[in-house]
Amino acid sequence: MPISTYVIIAIFVTFAVLELVYTRLFHKNEQTSDDAIVEILGSLTLVFLTQPMIILFVQWAMDGLVPDWQGAIASINVFAAIALFLIFDDMTQYWLHRASHSFEWLYHLHRAHHNARYMSIRLVYRNNFFYYLFMPGIWFSAILIYLGLGWFFAGYIVIKMLVIIAAHSDVAWDKKLYAIPALSPFMWILERTISTPATHHAHHGRHKDDEAVHYKGNYGNLLFFWDILFGTAKITRQYPKSYGVENLPNIGPARMLAWPVFRRLG
């Protein structure tokens, strides 16, 4: 495994330990037996099947179609590499995420992520099997790696996963920083730049009449800046009273993980 993978595992384990100590990692409020099934199967499918399959398929396809392109942009400067990944990975993920809350058929692929009635690092990879298969950012990243930006991707993905894991955790690290008056200017910039627990938890809030909830916005993954730029941001520095899906019937793991293959199961 590359070093970046070990670093991401270390980040995940660090937040897991924090949740284990402070917020009951394996005993969240309102969790059900279905939650563990969805989280384990959804995560394993992405990490060991979907993502490797996309990377290998892209490499095979480009070897066959445009073999001369391999490593073609390996020498570009780091700022150009940052721009390419932020646009073709993070921004496209913002638009997929936004579309998933706008079109019913896409929401079926994303609902598993919101069905949990708690926040936790356990939600990071919790999605339908097909959601990540259709995620343009994974495909574009595989192309950029083929073009020679694997050296940059390793650092980029560590930073992105640090932000995403930290934003999903119910150990609200930003709450402590908000309480320090001297950090107010820094936090004003930070919460408009990257996803934080306060802004991302708002997206997972259950009830629209809770003023800390904004599930039709705050779609950013690494950069919250996309929400600022495209008008979907809500910043309250508060946290929802409850989490989950509002006004929809319960569904079982089969539909959450494998819709549309399973359309009517529980």
mmCIF file of N, CA, C and O in Angstrom, residues 199-262:
data_model
loop_
_atom_site.group_PDB
_atom_site.id
_atom_site.type_symbol
_atom_site.label_atom_id
_atom_site.label_comp_id
_atom_site.label_asym_id
_atom_site.label_seq_id
_atom_site.Cartn_x
_atom_site.Cartn_y
_atom_site.Cartn_z
ATOM 1 N N THR A 199 -20.839 23.019 9.664
ATOM 2 C CA THR A 199 -21.461 23.185 8.350
ATOM 3 C C THR A 199 -21.918 21.852 7.764
ATOM 4 O O THR A 199 -22.983 21.780 7.140
ATOM 5 N N HIS A 200 -21.152 20.789 7.981
ATOM 6 C CA HIS A 200 -21.558 19.519 7.368
ATOM 7 C C HIS A 200 -22.637 18.822 8.184
ATOM 8 O O HIS A 200 -23.512 18.160 7.613
ATOM 9 N N HIS A 201 -22.613 18.960 9.487
ATOM 10 C CA HIS A 201 -23.687 18.377 10.288
ATOM 11 C C HIS A 201 -25.027 19.003 9.918
ATOM 12 O O HIS A 201 -26.065 18.326 9.948
ATOM 13 N N ALA A 202 -25.019 20.282 9.565
ATOM 14 C CA ALA A 202 -26.255 20.947 9.144
ATOM 15 C C ALA A 202 -26.884 20.223 7.958
ATOM 16 O O ALA A 202 -28.119 20.124 7.848
ATOM 17 N N HIS A 203 -26.043 19.718 7.070
ATOM 18 C CA HIS A 203 -26.527 19.003 5.884
ATOM 19 C C HIS A 203 -27.174 17.664 6.256
ATOM 20 O O HIS A 203 -28.032 17.163 5.526
ATOM 21 N N HIS A 204 -26.761 17.090 7.382
ATOM 22 C CA HIS A 204 -27.304 15.804 7.824
ATOM 23 C C HIS A 204 -28.453 15.961 8.816
ATOM 24 O O HIS A 204 -29.009 14.953 9.261
ATOM 25 N N GLY A 205 -28.810 17.189 9.166
ATOM 26 C CA GLY A 205 -29.872 17.404 10.136
ATOM 27 C C GLY A 205 -31.210 16.855 9.654
ATOM 28 O O GLY A 205 -31.487 16.823 8.455
ATOM 29 N N ARG A 206 -32.056 16.442 10.600
ATOM 30 C CA ARG A 206 -33.293 15.731 10.244
ATOM 31 C C ARG A 206 -34.452 16.661 9.928
ATOM 32 O O ARG A 206 -35.195 16.403 8.978
ATOM 33 N N HIS A 207 -34.631 17.721 10.711
ATOM 34 C CA HIS A 207 -35.859 18.508 10.596
ATOM 35 C C HIS A 207 -35.598 19.901 10.033
ATOM 36 O O HIS A 207 -34.793 20.658 10.570
ATOM 37 N N LYS A 208 -36.325 20.241 8.981
ATOM 38 C CA LYS A 208 -36.134 21.507 8.291
ATOM 39 C C LYS A 208 -36.411 22.699 9.194
ATOM 40 O O LYS A 208 -35.828 23.771 9.022
ATOM 41 N N ASP A 209 -37.292 22.544 10.187
ATOM 42 C CA ASP A 209 -37.618 23.680 11.054
ATOM 43 C C ASP A 209 -36.578 23.907 12.154
ATOM 44 O O ASP A 209 -36.677 24.864 12.924
ATOM 45 N N ASP A 210 -35.568 23.043 12.219
ATOM 46 C CA ASP A 210 -34.428 23.260 13.111
ATOM 47 C C ASP A 210 -33.505 24.274 12.423
ATOM 48 O O ASP A 210 -33.023 24.024 11.316
ATOM 49 N N GLU A 211 -33.272 25.411 13.044
ATOM 50 C CA GLU A 211 -32.525 26.475 12.373
ATOM 51 C C GLU A 211 -31.070 26.100 12.089
ATOM 52 O O GLU A 211 -30.409 26.749 11.279
ATOM 53 N N ALA A 212 -30.587 25.038 12.701
ATOM 54 C CA ALA A 212 -29.220 24.593 12.435
ATOM 55 C C ALA A 212 -29.160 23.591 11.278
ATOM 56 O O ALA A 212 -28.081 23.136 10.921
ATOM 57 N N VAL A 213 -30.309 23.268 10.687
ATOM 58 C CA VAL A 213 -30.376 22.248 9.632
ATOM 59 C C VAL A 213 -30.429 22.907 8.258
ATOM 60 O O VAL A 213 -31.093 23.915 8.052
ATOM 61 N N HIS A 214 -29.708 22.294 7.320
ATOM 62 C CA HIS A 214 -29.701 22.802 5.931
ATOM 63 C C HIS A 214 -29.421 21.633 4.999
ATOM 64 O O HIS A 214 -28.394 21.568 4.346
ATOM 65 N N TYR A 215 -30.363 20.678 4.929
ATOM 66 C CA TYR A 215 -30.091 19.484 4.133
ATOM 67 C C TYR A 215 -30.270 19.706 2.642
ATOM 68 O O TYR A 215 -29.966 18.830 1.837
ATOM 69 N N LYS A 216 -30.741 20.872 2.233
ATOM 70 C CA LYS A 216 -30.766 21.233 0.811
ATOM 71 C C LYS A 216 -29.627 22.201 0.508
ATOM 72 O O LYS A 216 -29.779 23.144 -0.286
ATOM 73 N N GLY A 217 -28.490 21.971 1.110
ATOM 74 C CA GLY A 217 -27.320 22.808 0.887
ATOM 75 C C GLY A 217 -26.144 22.254 1.661
ATOM 76 O O GLY A 217 -26.183 21.139 2.179
ATOM 77 N N ASN A 218 -25.063 23.038 1.765
ATOM 78 C CA ASN A 218 -23.838 22.593 2.448
ATOM 79 C C ASN A 218 -23.360 21.254 1.875
ATOM 80 O O ASN A 218 -23.121 20.289 2.597
ATOM 81 N N TYR A 219 -23.220 21.230 0.555
ATOM 82 C CA TYR A 219 -22.877 20.000 -0.164
ATOM 83 C C TYR A 219 -21.374 19.744 -0.264
ATOM 84 O O TYR A 219 -20.961 18.671 -0.680
ATOM 85 N N GLY A 220 -20.548 20.723 0.061
ATOM 86 C CA GLY A 220 -19.107 20.604 -0.131
ATOM 87 C C GLY A 220 -18.502 19.426 0.601
ATOM 88 O O GLY A 220 -18.966 19.033 1.676
ATOM 89 N N ASN A 221 -17.459 18.855 0.034
ATOM 90 C CA ASN A 221 -16.746 17.732 0.647
ATOM 91 C C ASN A 221 -15.418 18.203 1.226
ATOM 92 O O ASN A 221 -15.307 18.383 2.436
ATOM 93 N N LEU A 222 -14.432 18.444 0.379
ATOM 94 C CA LEU A 222 -13.211 19.103 0.857
ATOM 95 C C LEU A 222 -13.470 20.598 1.018
ATOM 96 O O LEU A 222 -13.373 21.138 2.113
ATOM 97 N N LEU A 223 -13.841 21.258 -0.070
ATOM 98 C CA LEU A 223 -14.052 22.701 -0.024
ATOM 99 C C LEU A 223 -15.518 23.052 0.233
ATOM 100 O O LEU A 223 -16.399 22.672 -0.538
ATOM 101 N N PHE A 224 -15.754 23.789 1.301
ATOM 102 C CA PHE A 224 -17.071 24.401 1.516
ATOM 103 C C PHE A 224 -17.217 25.628 0.624
ATOM 104 O O PHE A 224 -18.321 26.122 0.405
ATOM 105 N N PHE A 225 -16.097 26.073 0.077
ATOM 106 C CA PHE A 225 -16.096 27.238 -0.799
ATOM 107 C C PHE A 225 -17.053 27.071 -1.972
ATOM 108 O O PHE A 225 -17.632 28.053 -2.456
ATOM 109 N N TRP A 226 -17.251 25.832 -2.448
ATOM 110 C CA TRP A 226 -18.195 25.623 -3.555
ATOM 111 C C TRP A 226 -19.593 26.053 -3.150
ATOM 112 O O TRP A 226 -20.333 26.607 -3.972
ATOM 113 N N ASP A 227 -19.984 25.806 -1.908
ATOM 114 C CA ASP A 227 -21.304 26.240 -1.437
ATOM 115 C C ASP A 227 -21.390 27.765 -1.389
ATOM 116 O O ASP A 227 -22.431 28.339 -1.726
ATOM 117 N N ILE A 228 -20.310 28.402 -0.966
ATOM 118 C CA ILE A 228 -20.276 29.866 -0.962
ATOM 119 C C ILE A 228 -20.404 30.381 -2.391
ATOM 120 O O ILE A 228 -21.221 31.274 -2.683
ATOM 121 N N LEU A 229 -19.633 29.809 -3.310
ATOM 122 C CA LEU A 229 -19.595 30.264 -4.695
ATOM 123 C C LEU A 229 -20.922 30.051 -5.413
ATOM 124 O O LEU A 229 -21.379 30.932 -6.164
ATOM 125 N N PHE A 230 -21.563 28.903 -5.166
ATOM 126 C CA PHE A 230 -22.764 28.551 -5.917
ATOM 127 C C PHE A 230 -24.062 28.772 -5.131
ATOM 128 O O PHE A 230 -25.134 28.326 -5.555
ATOM 129 N N GLY A 231 -23.969 29.459 -4.001
ATOM 130 C CA GLY A 231 -25.162 29.916 -3.294
ATOM 131 C C GLY A 231 -25.924 28.864 -2.516
ATOM 132 O O GLY A 231 -27.134 29.008 -2.314
ATOM 133 N N THR A 232 -25.245 27.820 -2.029
ATOM 134 C CA THR A 232 -25.939 26.785 -1.253
ATOM 135 C C THR A 232 -25.445 26.708 0.187
ATOM 136 O O THR A 232 -25.705 25.721 0.878
ATOM 137 N N ALA A 233 -24.760 27.740 0.638
ATOM 138 C CA ALA A 233 -24.150 27.713 1.980
ATOM 139 C C ALA A 233 -25.092 28.246 3.052
ATOM 140 O O ALA A 233 -25.873 29.169 2.815
ATOM 141 N N LYS A 234 -24.993 27.645 4.217
ATOM 142 C CA LYS A 234 -25.648 28.163 5.425
ATOM 143 C C LYS A 234 -24.697 27.941 6.590
ATOM 144 O O LYS A 234 -24.301 26.805 6.873
ATOM 145 N N ILE A 235 -24.318 29.013 7.264
ATOM 146 C CA ILE A 235 -23.383 28.938 8.381
ATOM 147 C C ILE A 235 -24.073 29.471 9.627
ATOM 148 O O ILE A 235 -24.466 30.638 9.672
ATOM 149 N N THR A 236 -24.242 28.627 10.624
ATOM 150 C CA THR A 236 -24.889 29.046 11.869
ATOM 151 C C THR A 236 -24.000 28.850 13.096
ATOM 152 O O THR A 236 -24.281 29.412 14.144
ATOM 153 N N ARG A 237 -22.962 28.062 12.968
ATOM 154 C CA ARG A 237 -22.108 27.664 14.090
ATOM 155 C C ARG A 237 -22.892 26.923 15.163
ATOM 156 O O ARG A 237 -22.500 26.871 16.322
ATOM 157 N N GLN A 238 -24.011 26.346 14.771
ATOM 158 C CA GLN A 238 -24.819 25.513 15.655
ATOM 159 C C GLN A 238 -24.860 24.095 15.092
ATOM 160 O O GLN A 238 -24.424 23.855 13.967
ATOM 161 N N TYR A 239 -25.433 23.181 15.873
ATOM 162 C CA TYR A 239 -25.476 21.780 15.476
ATOM 163 C C TYR A 239 -26.913 21.277 15.575
ATOM 164 O O TYR A 239 -27.635 21.621 16.518
ATOM 165 N N PRO A 240 -27.360 20.475 14.614
ATOM 166 C CA PRO A 240 -28.746 19.992 14.633
ATOM 167 C C PRO A 240 -29.096 19.237 15.908
ATOM 168 O O PRO A 240 -28.237 18.588 16.514
ATOM 169 N N LYS A 241 -30.375 19.302 16.246
ATOM 170 C CA LYS A 241 -30.852 18.576 17.423
ATOM 171 C C LYS A 241 -30.967 17.078 17.133
ATOM 172 O O LYS A 241 -30.884 16.250 18.040
ATOM 173 N N SER A 242 -31.193 16.729 15.859
ATOM 174 C CA SER A 242 -31.296 15.319 15.488
ATOM 175 C C SER A 242 -30.871 15.161 14.031
ATOM 176 O O SER A 242 -30.834 16.134 13.267
ATOM 177 N N TYR A 243 -30.581 13.912 13.658
ATOM 178 C CA TYR A 243 -30.058 13.625 12.326
ATOM 179 C C TYR A 243 -30.884 12.537 11.653
ATOM 180 O O TYR A 243 -31.565 11.754 12.306
ATOM 181 N N GLY A 244 -30.813 12.493 10.333
ATOM 182 C CA GLY A 244 -31.514 11.460 9.594
ATOM 183 C C GLY A 244 -32.333 12.030 8.453
ATOM 184 O O GLY A 244 -32.105 13.149 7.997
ATOM 185 N N VAL A 245 -33.306 11.242 7.991
ATOM 186 C CA VAL A 245 -34.135 11.608 6.841
ATOM 187 C C VAL A 245 -35.525 11.976 7.322
ATOM 188 O O VAL A 245 -36.141 11.233 8.089
ATOM 189 N N GLU A 246 -36.017 13.110 6.854
ATOM 190 C CA GLU A 246 -37.319 13.610 7.276
ATOM 191 C C GLU A 246 -38.406 13.230 6.277
ATOM 192 O O GLU A 246 -38.219 13.339 5.061
ATOM 193 N N ASN A 247 -39.549 12.752 6.811
ATOM 194 C CA ASN A 247 -40.768 12.525 6.017
ATOM 195 C C ASN A 247 -40.624 11.457 4.938
ATOM 196 O O ASN A 247 -41.261 11.535 3.887
ATOM 197 N N LEU A 248 -39.784 10.458 5.157
ATOM 198 C CA LEU A 248 -39.693 9.326 4.240
ATOM 199 C C LEU A 248 -39.787 8.029 5.039
ATOM 200 O O LEU A 248 -39.288 7.954 6.165
ATOM 201 N N PRO A 249 -40.433 7.007 4.476
ATOM 202 C CA PRO A 249 -40.545 5.727 5.200
ATOM 203 C C PRO A 249 -39.193 5.037 5.327
ATOM 204 O O PRO A 249 -38.289 5.258 4.517
ATOM 205 N N ASN A 250 -39.084 4.196 6.333
ATOM 206 C CA ASN A 250 -37.844 3.446 6.524
ATOM 207 C C ASN A 250 -37.649 2.433 5.395
ATOM 208 O O ASN A 250 -38.619 1.899 4.849
ATOM 209 N N ILE A 251 -36.391 2.198 5.037
ATOM 210 C CA ILE A 251 -36.060 1.164 4.057
ATOM 211 C C ILE A 251 -34.941 0.298 4.636
ATOM 212 O O ILE A 251 -34.201 0.725 5.515
ATOM 213 N N GLY A 252 -34.820 -0.907 4.112
ATOM 214 C CA GLY A 252 -33.838 -1.839 4.627
ATOM 215 C C GLY A 252 -32.495 -1.744 3.931
ATOM 216 O O GLY A 252 -32.333 -1.005 2.950
ATOM 217 N N PRO A 253 -31.515 -2.498 4.409
ATOM 218 C CA PRO A 253 -30.156 -2.444 3.850
ATOM 219 C C PRO A 253 -30.078 -2.773 2.367
ATOM 220 O O PRO A 253 -29.272 -2.184 1.640
ATOM 221 N N ALA A 254 -30.887 -3.712 1.893
ATOM 222 C CA ALA A 254 -30.815 -4.107 0.480
ATOM 223 C C ALA A 254 -31.117 -2.932 -0.433
ATOM 224 O O ALA A 254 -30.397 -2.680 -1.405
ATOM 225 N N ARG A 255 -32.180 -2.199 -0.142
ATOM 226 C CA ARG A 255 -32.523 -1.037 -0.969
ATOM 227 C C ARG A 255 -31.517 0.077 -0.794
ATOM 228 O O ARG A 255 -31.182 0.781 -1.751
ATOM 229 N N MET A 256 -31.033 0.288 0.419
ATOM 230 C CA MET A 256 -30.049 1.351 0.630
ATOM 231 C C MET A 256 -28.771 1.085 -0.149
ATOM 232 O O MET A 256 -28.200 1.990 -0.761
ATOM 233 N N LEU A 257 -28.327 -0.166 -0.158
ATOM 234 C CA LEU A 257 -27.035 -0.488 -0.744
ATOM 235 C C LEU A 257 -27.104 -0.821 -2.231
ATOM 236 O O LEU A 257 -26.119 -0.618 -2.947
ATOM 237 N N ALA A 258 -28.239 -1.349 -2.704
ATOM 238 C CA ALA A 258 -28.252 -1.878 -4.064
ATOM 239 C C ALA A 258 -29.475 -1.466 -4.890
ATOM 240 O O ALA A 258 -29.847 -2.163 -5.821
ATOM 241 N N TRP A 259 -30.100 -0.330 -4.544
ATOM 242 C CA TRP A 259 -31.112 0.188 -5.462
ATOM 243 C C TRP A 259 -30.375 0.599 -6.736
ATOM 244 O O TRP A 259 -29.268 1.145 -6.661
ATOM 245 N N PRO A 260 -30.887 0.339 -7.935
ATOM 246 C CA PRO A 260 -32.227 -0.147 -8.280
ATOM 247 C C PRO A 260 -32.339 -1.661 -8.435
ATOM 248 O O PRO A 260 -33.389 -2.154 -8.837
ATOM 249 N N VAL A 261 -31.273 -2.413 -8.143
ATOM 250 C CA VAL A 261 -31.387 -3.871 -8.238
ATOM 251 C C VAL A 261 -32.480 -4.349 -7.305
ATOM 252 O O VAL A 261 -33.320 -5.196 -7.660
ATOM 253 N N PHE A 262 -32.493 -3.815 -6.075
ATOM 254 C CA PHE A 262 -33.561 -4.119 -5.118
ATOM 255 C C PHE A 262 -34.398 -2.856 -4.947
ATOM 256 O O PHE A 262 -33.975 -1.899 -4.306
#
